[in-house]
Amino acid sequence: MPKNPGYRNNNNGPRKRQAQLDEQNPVVQAFRSYASELDAKHDRHERILKLSRDITIESKRIIFFLHSIDSRKQNKAKVLEEAQQRLKKLIEVNFRAIALELRNQDVYQFRAAYSPGLQEFIEAYTYMEYLSNEDNGENSKSISDWAALQSIMQYEVEAEKEKPVQDVGDSPMAGEETTVKAVEKFQFFVDPTEYILGVSDLTGELMRRCINSLGSGDTDTCMETCKALQQFYTGYISLNCQRARELWRKITTMRQSMLKAENVCYNVKVRGGEAAKCASFDQKPAEEADEGFF
């Protein structure tokens, strides 16, 4: 007798029979096809995500490396040359691999996977361009627009195609096919929205350059960088971004960076050479301050 009379051993009860799926059923075959398609999509998403993560890490390192430019060390040309080579490698290797994954695919389905890496790359690339054009005169201080950035994301790959040939002399008989190599062109699509978001992050690096240049005693660079920040902010507040939450947040951060740079330049004008020692650069703008944006 069992200790608990109310206890029932389910192992001795009748077992339910498992239904056998008919693999020849059209519905089952359709769902097998859907599962295979979803697995392929998820695998592609993970591969693109890993490539984007590598781009993000390398872009951050390049930005940090560009901040090592110091007028006292006279290392600007060397740093810019190395940064250009590292950015070129990202374009030729990482972005090419993503473009191959996105070939014949809907790029917007995988936008979330490569968006962080693309924005970080645009920030590093435009910052490198700004520093390269900094000494070419006031009118030459510019960065690449969306079309110029898209033009460098063009790639080619050799693809084998079968082509029918005609009977001419000792050539193969008519109707036969021969394998020929053809060059197939493809590109990595740079979304204009991602370009605008990436350039907006550039203002944070300009603010850091403004403060660092004052620390090294280069007050002219400090003033010019502040003017560039004001021009960026003027252009961005003219955009209609009522429903663009991410852009709205970046413009708010841009405004804070601009006010910090203006505070630095104010100290330079008022205190002169003592600004680097006496100025407080971490002051946050007042919440009630209104610059016409809020």
PDB file of N, CA and C in Angstrom, residues 142-216:
ATOM      1  N   SER A 142      35.653  72.163 -44.265  1.00  0.00           N
ATOM      2  CA  SER A 142      34.418  71.485 -44.635  1.00  0.00           C
ATOM      3  C   SER A 142      34.581  69.993 -44.430  1.00  0.00           C
ATOM      4  N   ILE A 143      33.460  69.290 -44.482  1.00  0.00           N
ATOM      5  CA  ILE A 143      33.444  67.841 -44.392  1.00  0.00           C
ATOM      6  C   ILE A 143      32.644  67.301 -45.572  1.00  0.00           C
ATOM      7  N   SER A 144      32.779  66.025 -45.822  1.00  0.00           N
ATOM      8  CA  SER A 144      32.097  65.410 -46.956  1.00  0.00           C
ATOM      9  C   SER A 144      30.592  65.382 -46.714  1.00  0.00           C
ATOM     10  N   ASP A 145      29.853  65.637 -47.770  1.00  0.00           N
ATOM     11  CA  ASP A 145      28.415  65.515 -47.665  1.00  0.00           C
ATOM     12  C   ASP A 145      28.017  64.048 -47.857  1.00  0.00           C
ATOM     13  N   TRP A 146      26.710  63.811 -47.838  1.00  0.00           N
ATOM     14  CA  TRP A 146      26.228  62.437 -47.926  1.00  0.00           C
ATOM     15  C   TRP A 146      26.617  61.783 -49.249  1.00  0.00           C
ATOM     16  N   ALA A 147      26.520  62.526 -50.350  1.00  0.00           N
ATOM     17  CA  ALA A 147      26.825  61.960 -51.667  1.00  0.00           C
ATOM     18  C   ALA A 147      28.300  61.580 -51.770  1.00  0.00           C
ATOM     19  N   ALA A 148      29.181  62.402 -51.224  1.00  0.00           N
ATOM     20  CA  ALA A 148      30.616  62.094 -51.280  1.00  0.00           C
ATOM     21  C   ALA A 148      30.941  60.859 -50.451  1.00  0.00           C
ATOM     22  N   LEU A 149      30.288  60.727 -49.306  1.00  0.00           N
ATOM     23  CA  LEU A 149      30.529  59.543 -48.473  1.00  0.00           C
ATOM     24  C   LEU A 149      29.978  58.287 -49.130  1.00  0.00           C
ATOM     25  N   GLN A 150      28.849  58.417 -49.811  1.00  0.00           N
ATOM     26  CA  GLN A 150      28.271  57.275 -50.503  1.00  0.00           C
ATOM     27  C   GLN A 150      29.150  56.838 -51.672  1.00  0.00           C
ATOM     28  N   SER A 151      29.834  57.781 -52.311  1.00  0.00           N
ATOM     29  CA  SER A 151      30.654  57.453 -53.482  1.00  0.00           C
ATOM     30  C   SER A 151      31.862  56.595 -53.140  1.00  0.00           C
ATOM     31  N   ILE A 152      32.335  56.649 -51.906  1.00  0.00           N
ATOM     32  CA  ILE A 152      33.497  55.834 -51.535  1.00  0.00           C
ATOM     33  C   ILE A 152      33.085  54.466 -51.017  1.00  0.00           C
ATOM     34  N   MET A 153      31.790  54.225 -50.913  1.00  0.00           N
ATOM     35  CA  MET A 153      31.292  52.930 -50.465  1.00  0.00           C
ATOM     36  C   MET A 153      30.872  52.059 -51.644  1.00  0.00           C
ATOM     37  N   GLN A 154      31.571  52.168 -52.765  1.00  0.00           N
ATOM     38  CA  GLN A 154      31.285  51.388 -53.967  1.00  0.00           C
ATOM     39  C   GLN A 154      32.291  50.249 -54.073  1.00  0.00           C
ATOM     40  N   TYR A 155      31.804  49.064 -54.426  1.00  0.00           N
ATOM     41  CA  TYR A 155      32.660  47.882 -54.465  1.00  0.00           C
ATOM     42  C   TYR A 155      32.393  47.090 -55.737  1.00  0.00           C
ATOM     43  N   GLU A 156      33.326  46.183 -56.011  1.00  0.00           N
ATOM     44  CA  GLU A 156      33.212  45.293 -57.161  1.00  0.00           C
ATOM     45  C   GLU A 156      33.605  43.886 -56.742  1.00  0.00           C
ATOM     46  N   VAL A 157      32.983  42.914 -57.388  1.00  0.00           N
ATOM     47  CA  VAL A 157      33.307  41.520 -57.124  1.00  0.00           C
ATOM     48  C   VAL A 157      33.181  40.751 -58.427  1.00  0.00           C
ATOM     49  N   GLU A 158      34.064  39.785 -58.628  1.00  0.00           N
ATOM     50  CA  GLU A 158      34.017  38.965 -59.831  1.00  0.00           C
ATOM     51  C   GLU A 158      33.020  37.838 -59.632  1.00  0.00           C
ATOM     52  N   ALA A 159      32.123  37.709 -60.582  1.00  0.00           N
ATOM     53  CA  ALA A 159      31.105  36.651 -60.538  1.00  0.00           C
ATOM     54  C   ALA A 159      31.171  35.841 -61.822  1.00  0.00           C
ATOM     55  N   GLU A 160      31.037  34.531 -61.687  1.00  0.00           N
ATOM     56  CA  GLU A 160      31.067  33.639 -62.847  1.00  0.00           C
ATOM     57  C   GLU A 160      29.653  33.468 -63.398  1.00  0.00           C
ATOM     58  N   LYS A 161      29.512  33.704 -64.686  1.00  0.00           N
ATOM     59  CA  LYS A 161      28.216  33.570 -65.346  1.00  0.00           C
ATOM     60  C   LYS A 161      28.351  32.686 -66.573  1.00  0.00           C
ATOM     61  N   GLU A 162      27.308  31.934 -66.835  1.00  0.00           N
ATOM     62  CA  GLU A 162      27.283  31.077 -68.016  1.00  0.00           C
ATOM     63  C   GLU A 162      26.661  31.842 -69.174  1.00  0.00           C
ATOM     64  N   LYS A 163      27.370  31.860 -70.290  1.00  0.00           N
ATOM     65  CA  LYS A 163      26.934  32.640 -71.445  1.00  0.00           C
ATOM     66  C   LYS A 163      26.963  31.757 -72.686  1.00  0.00           C
ATOM     67  N   PRO A 164      25.880  31.710 -73.448  1.00  0.00           N
ATOM     68  CA  PRO A 164      25.891  30.899 -74.684  1.00  0.00           C
ATOM     69  C   PRO A 164      26.795  31.522 -75.734  1.00  0.00           C
ATOM     70  N   VAL A 165      27.459  30.651 -76.527  1.00  0.00           N
ATOM     71  CA  VAL A 165      28.365  31.118 -77.583  1.00  0.00           C
ATOM     72  C   VAL A 165      27.898  30.567 -78.918  1.00  0.00           C
ATOM     73  N   GLN A 166      28.309  31.215 -79.962  1.00  0.00           N
ATOM     74  CA  GLN A 166      27.943  30.806 -81.308  1.00  0.00           C
ATOM     75  C   GLN A 166      29.061  29.983 -81.929  1.00  0.00           C
ATOM     76  N   ASP A 167      28.705  29.206 -82.958  1.00  0.00           N
ATOM     77  CA  ASP A 167      29.663  28.337 -83.640  1.00  0.00           C
ATOM     78  C   ASP A 167      30.450  29.157 -84.659  1.00  0.00           C
ATOM     79  N   VAL A 168      31.677  29.473 -84.302  1.00  0.00           N
ATOM     80  CA  VAL A 168      32.557  30.236 -85.196  1.00  0.00           C
ATOM     81  C   VAL A 168      33.907  29.534 -85.212  1.00  0.00           C
ATOM     82  N   GLY A 169      34.240  28.894 -86.334  1.00  0.00           N
ATOM     83  CA  GLY A 169      35.537  28.223 -86.456  1.00  0.00           C
ATOM     84  C   GLY A 169      35.633  27.052 -85.512  1.00  0.00           C
ATOM     85  N   ASP A 170      36.672  27.087 -84.684  1.00  0.00           N
ATOM     86  CA  ASP A 170      36.908  26.011 -83.727  1.00  0.00           C
ATOM     87  C   ASP A 170      36.250  26.274 -82.374  1.00  0.00           C
ATOM     88  N   SER A 171      35.408  27.265 -82.310  1.00  0.00           N
ATOM     89  CA  SER A 171      34.744  27.568 -81.042  1.00  0.00           C
ATOM     90  C   SER A 171      33.682  26.503 -80.757  1.00  0.00           C
ATOM     91  N   PRO A 172      33.165  26.461 -79.544  1.00  0.00           N
ATOM     92  CA  PRO A 172      32.138  25.462 -79.210  1.00  0.00           C
ATOM     93  C   PRO A 172      30.920  25.592 -80.102  1.00  0.00           C
ATOM     94  N   MET A 173      30.167  24.519 -80.154  1.00  0.00           N
ATOM     95  CA  MET A 173      28.973  24.474 -80.978  1.00  0.00           C
ATOM     96  C   MET A 173      27.941  25.473 -80.465  1.00  0.00           C
ATOM     97  N   ALA A 174      27.058  25.904 -81.402  1.00  0.00           N
ATOM     98  CA  ALA A 174      26.014  26.838 -81.023  1.00  0.00           C
ATOM     99  C   ALA A 174      25.070  26.186 -80.032  1.00  0.00           C
ATOM    100  N   GLY A 175      24.624  26.945 -79.087  1.00  0.00           N
ATOM    101  CA  GLY A 175      23.719  26.427 -78.071  1.00  0.00           C
ATOM    102  C   GLY A 175      24.440  25.998 -76.811  1.00  0.00           C
ATOM    103  N   GLU A 176      25.756  25.746 -76.909  1.00  0.00           N
ATOM    104  CA  GLU A 176      26.504  25.396 -75.714  1.00  0.00           C
ATOM    105  C   GLU A 176      26.779  26.647 -74.883  1.00  0.00           C
ATOM    106  N   GLU A 177      27.068  26.449 -73.591  1.00  0.00           N
ATOM    107  CA  GLU A 177      27.317  27.552 -72.680  1.00  0.00           C
ATOM    108  C   GLU A 177      28.737  27.458 -72.150  1.00  0.00           C
ATOM    109  N   THR A 178      29.329  28.601 -71.957  1.00  0.00           N
ATOM    110  CA  THR A 178      30.672  28.673 -71.395  1.00  0.00           C
ATOM    111  C   THR A 178      30.661  29.613 -70.202  1.00  0.00           C
ATOM    112  N   THR A 179      31.558  29.373 -69.285  1.00  0.00           N
ATOM    113  CA  THR A 179      31.626  30.180 -68.060  1.00  0.00           C
ATOM    114  C   THR A 179      32.565  31.351 -68.282  1.00  0.00           C
ATOM    115  N   VAL A 180      32.065  32.551 -68.059  1.00  0.00           N
ATOM    116  CA  VAL A 180      32.869  33.764 -68.190  1.00  0.00           C
ATOM    117  C   VAL A 180      32.807  34.523 -66.879  1.00  0.00           C
ATOM    118  N   LYS A 181      33.844  35.298 -66.624  1.00  0.00           N
ATOM    119  CA  LYS A 181      33.911  36.103 -65.415  1.00  0.00           C
ATOM    120  C   LYS A 181      33.416  37.511 -65.709  1.00  0.00           C
ATOM    121  N   ALA A 182      32.500  37.967 -64.916  1.00  0.00           N
ATOM    122  CA  ALA A 182      31.946  39.310 -65.070  1.00  0.00           C
ATOM    123  C   ALA A 182      32.107  40.061 -63.756  1.00  0.00           C
ATOM    124  N   VAL A 183      32.284  41.353 -63.860  1.00  0.00           N
ATOM    125  CA  VAL A 183      32.451  42.211 -62.690  1.00  0.00           C
ATOM    126  C   VAL A 183      31.078  42.705 -62.247  1.00  0.00           C
ATOM    127  N   GLU A 184      30.725  42.383 -61.034  1.00  0.00           N
ATOM    128  CA  GLU A 184      29.444  42.806 -60.470  1.00  0.00           C
ATOM    129  C   GLU A 184      29.684  43.929 -59.470  1.00  0.00           C
ATOM    130  N   LYS A 185      28.977  45.011 -59.637  1.00  0.00           N
ATOM    131  CA  LYS A 185      29.135  46.170 -58.772  1.00  0.00           C
ATOM    132  C   LYS A 185      28.037  46.182 -57.709  1.00  0.00           C
ATOM    133  N   PHE A 186      28.407  46.581 -56.520  1.00  0.00           N
ATOM    134  CA  PHE A 186      27.453  46.739 -55.431  1.00  0.00           C
ATOM    135  C   PHE A 186      27.965  47.823 -54.499  1.00  0.00           C
ATOM    136  N   GLN A 187      27.152  48.231 -53.556  1.00  0.00           N
ATOM    137  CA  GLN A 187      27.504  49.326 -52.677  1.00  0.00           C
ATOM    138  C   GLN A 187      26.969  49.091 -51.278  1.00  0.00           C
ATOM    139  N   PHE A 188      27.559  49.805 -50.339  1.00  0.00           N
ATOM    140  CA  PHE A 188      27.000  49.864 -48.986  1.00  0.00           C
ATOM    141  C   PHE A 188      26.150  51.129 -48.920  1.00  0.00           C
ATOM    142  N   PHE A 189      24.862  50.956 -48.675  1.00  0.00           N
ATOM    143  CA  PHE A 189      23.946  52.091 -48.687  1.00  0.00           C
ATOM    144  C   PHE A 189      24.107  52.906 -47.409  1.00  0.00           C
ATOM    145  N   VAL A 190      24.471  54.174 -47.571  1.00  0.00           N
ATOM    146  CA  VAL A 190      24.583  55.100 -46.452  1.00  0.00           C
ATOM    147  C   VAL A 190      23.258  55.843 -46.338  1.00  0.00           C
ATOM    148  N   ASP A 191      22.511  55.531 -45.320  1.00  0.00           N
ATOM    149  CA  ASP A 191      21.212  56.175 -45.116  1.00  0.00           C
ATOM    150  C   ASP A 191      21.431  57.653 -44.788  1.00  0.00           C
ATOM    151  N   PRO A 192      20.778  58.587 -45.491  1.00  0.00           N
ATOM    152  CA  PRO A 192      20.949  60.014 -45.166  1.00  0.00           C
ATOM    153  C   PRO A 192      20.619  60.339 -43.711  1.00  0.00           C
ATOM    154  N   THR A 193      19.653  59.630 -43.135  1.00  0.00           N
ATOM    155  CA  THR A 193      19.330  59.859 -41.720  1.00  0.00           C
ATOM    156  C   THR A 193      20.493  59.491 -40.822  1.00  0.00           C
ATOM    157  N   GLU A 194      21.148  58.375 -41.132  1.00  0.00           N
ATOM    158  CA  GLU A 194      22.316  57.971 -40.345  1.00  0.00           C
ATOM    159  C   GLU A 194      23.455  58.982 -40.505  1.00  0.00           C
ATOM    160  N   TYR A 195      23.575  59.556 -41.689  1.00  0.00           N
ATOM    161  CA  TYR A 195      24.614  60.567 -41.918  1.00  0.00           C
ATOM    162  C   TYR A 195      24.366  61.792 -41.037  1.00  0.00           C
ATOM    163  N   ILE A 196      23.120  62.261 -40.972  1.00  0.00           N
ATOM    164  CA  ILE A 196      22.797  63.433 -40.159  1.00  0.00           C
ATOM    165  C   ILE A 196      23.054  63.148 -38.679  1.00  0.00           C
ATOM    166  N   LEU A 197      22.689  61.950 -38.222  1.00  0.00           N
ATOM    167  CA  LEU A 197      22.918  61.594 -36.823  1.00  0.00           C
ATOM    168  C   LEU A 197      24.399  61.451 -36.521  1.00  0.00           C
ATOM    169  N   GLY A 198      25.163  60.907 -37.472  1.00  0.00           N
ATOM    170  CA  GLY A 198      26.601  60.764 -37.255  1.00  0.00           C
ATOM    171  C   GLY A 198      27.323  62.092 -37.199  1.00  0.00           C
ATOM    172  N   VAL A 199      26.945  63.013 -38.073  1.00  0.00           N
ATOM    173  CA  VAL A 199      27.583  64.336 -38.073  1.00  0.00           C
ATOM    174  C   VAL A 199      27.230  65.097 -36.802  1.00  0.00           C
ATOM    175  N   SER A 200      26.035  64.885 -36.276  1.00  0.00           N
ATOM    176  CA  SER A 200      25.666  65.576 -35.035  1.00  0.00           C
ATOM    177  C   SER A 200      26.564  65.156 -33.872  1.00  0.00           C
ATOM    178  N   ASP A 201      27.049  63.916 -33.892  1.00  0.00           N
ATOM    179  CA  ASP A 201      27.983  63.474 -32.850  1.00  0.00           C
ATOM    180  C   ASP A 201      29.350  64.130 -32.992  1.00  0.00           C
ATOM    181  N   LEU A 202      29.652  64.641 -34.172  1.00  0.00           N
ATOM    182  CA  LEU A 202      30.945  65.297 -34.398  1.00  0.00           C
ATOM    183  C   LEU A 202      31.114  66.506 -33.498  1.00  0.00           C
ATOM    184  N   THR A 203      30.011  67.173 -33.153  1.00  0.00           N
ATOM    185  CA  THR A 203      30.115  68.390 -32.355  1.00  0.00           C
ATOM    186  C   THR A 203      30.694  68.118 -30.964  1.00  0.00           C
ATOM    187  N   GLY A 204      30.465  66.927 -30.434  1.00  0.00           N
ATOM    188  CA  GLY A 204      31.060  66.590 -29.147  1.00  0.00           C
ATOM    189  C   GLY A 204      32.571  66.528 -29.213  1.00  0.00           C
ATOM    190  N   GLU A 205      33.091  65.997 -30.325  1.00  0.00           N
ATOM    191  CA  GLU A 205      34.546  65.952 -30.500  1.00  0.00           C
ATOM    192  C   GLU A 205      35.111  67.352 -30.721  1.00  0.00           C
ATOM    193  N   LEU A 206      34.358  68.208 -31.403  1.00  0.00           N
ATOM    194  CA  LEU A 206      34.825  69.589 -31.594  1.00  0.00           C
ATOM    195  C   LEU A 206      34.878  70.332 -30.264  1.00  0.00           C
ATOM    196  N   MET A 207      33.917  70.060 -29.392  1.00  0.00           N
ATOM    197  CA  MET A 207      33.947  70.690 -28.077  1.00  0.00           C
ATOM    198  C   MET A 207      35.180  70.252 -27.298  1.00  0.00           C
ATOM    199  N   ARG A 208      35.522  68.968 -27.364  1.00  0.00           N
ATOM    200  CA  ARG A 208      36.717  68.474 -26.672  1.00  0.00           C
ATOM    201  C   ARG A 208      37.975  69.092 -27.279  1.00  0.00           C
ATOM    202  N   ARG A 209      37.980  69.251 -28.593  1.00  0.00           N
ATOM    203  CA  ARG A 209      39.145  69.873 -29.232  1.00  0.00           C
ATOM    204  C   ARG A 209      39.263  71.333 -28.818  1.00  0.00           C
ATOM    205  N   CYS A 210      38.149  71.998 -28.669  1.00  0.00           N
ATOM    206  CA  CYS A 210      38.173  73.391 -28.234  1.00  0.00           C
ATOM    207  C   CYS A 210      38.818  73.517 -26.855  1.00  0.00           C
ATOM    208  N   ILE A 211      38.443  72.646 -25.945  1.00  0.00           N
ATOM    209  CA  ILE A 211      38.988  72.697 -24.586  1.00  0.00           C
ATOM    210  C   ILE A 211      40.446  72.252 -24.571  1.00  0.00           C
ATOM    211  N   ASN A 212      40.766  71.190 -25.318  1.00  0.00           N
ATOM    212  CA  ASN A 212      42.149  70.709 -25.336  1.00  0.00           C
ATOM    213  C   ASN A 212      43.101  71.727 -25.958  1.00  0.00           C
ATOM    214  N   SER A 213      42.630  72.441 -26.984  1.00  0.00           N
ATOM    215  CA  SER A 213      43.494  73.440 -27.620  1.00  0.00           C
ATOM    216  C   SER A 213      43.791  74.590 -26.675  1.00  0.00           C
ATOM    217  N   LEU A 214      42.845  74.937 -25.826  1.00  0.00           N
ATOM    218  CA  LEU A 214      43.115  75.974 -24.836  1.00  0.00           C
ATOM    219  C   LEU A 214      44.135  75.490 -23.816  1.00  0.00           C
ATOM    220  N   GLY A 215      44.038  74.210 -23.450  1.00  0.00           N
ATOM    221  CA  GLY A 215      45.006  73.672 -22.507  1.00  0.00           C
ATOM    222  C   GLY A 215      46.424  73.677 -23.040  1.00  0.00           C
ATOM    223  N   SER A 216      46.575  73.539 -24.354  1.00  0.00           N
ATOM    224  CA  SER A 216      47.903  73.572 -24.967  1.00  0.00           C
ATOM    225  C   SER A 216      48.338  74.978 -25.355  1.00  0.00           C
TER     226      SER A 216
END
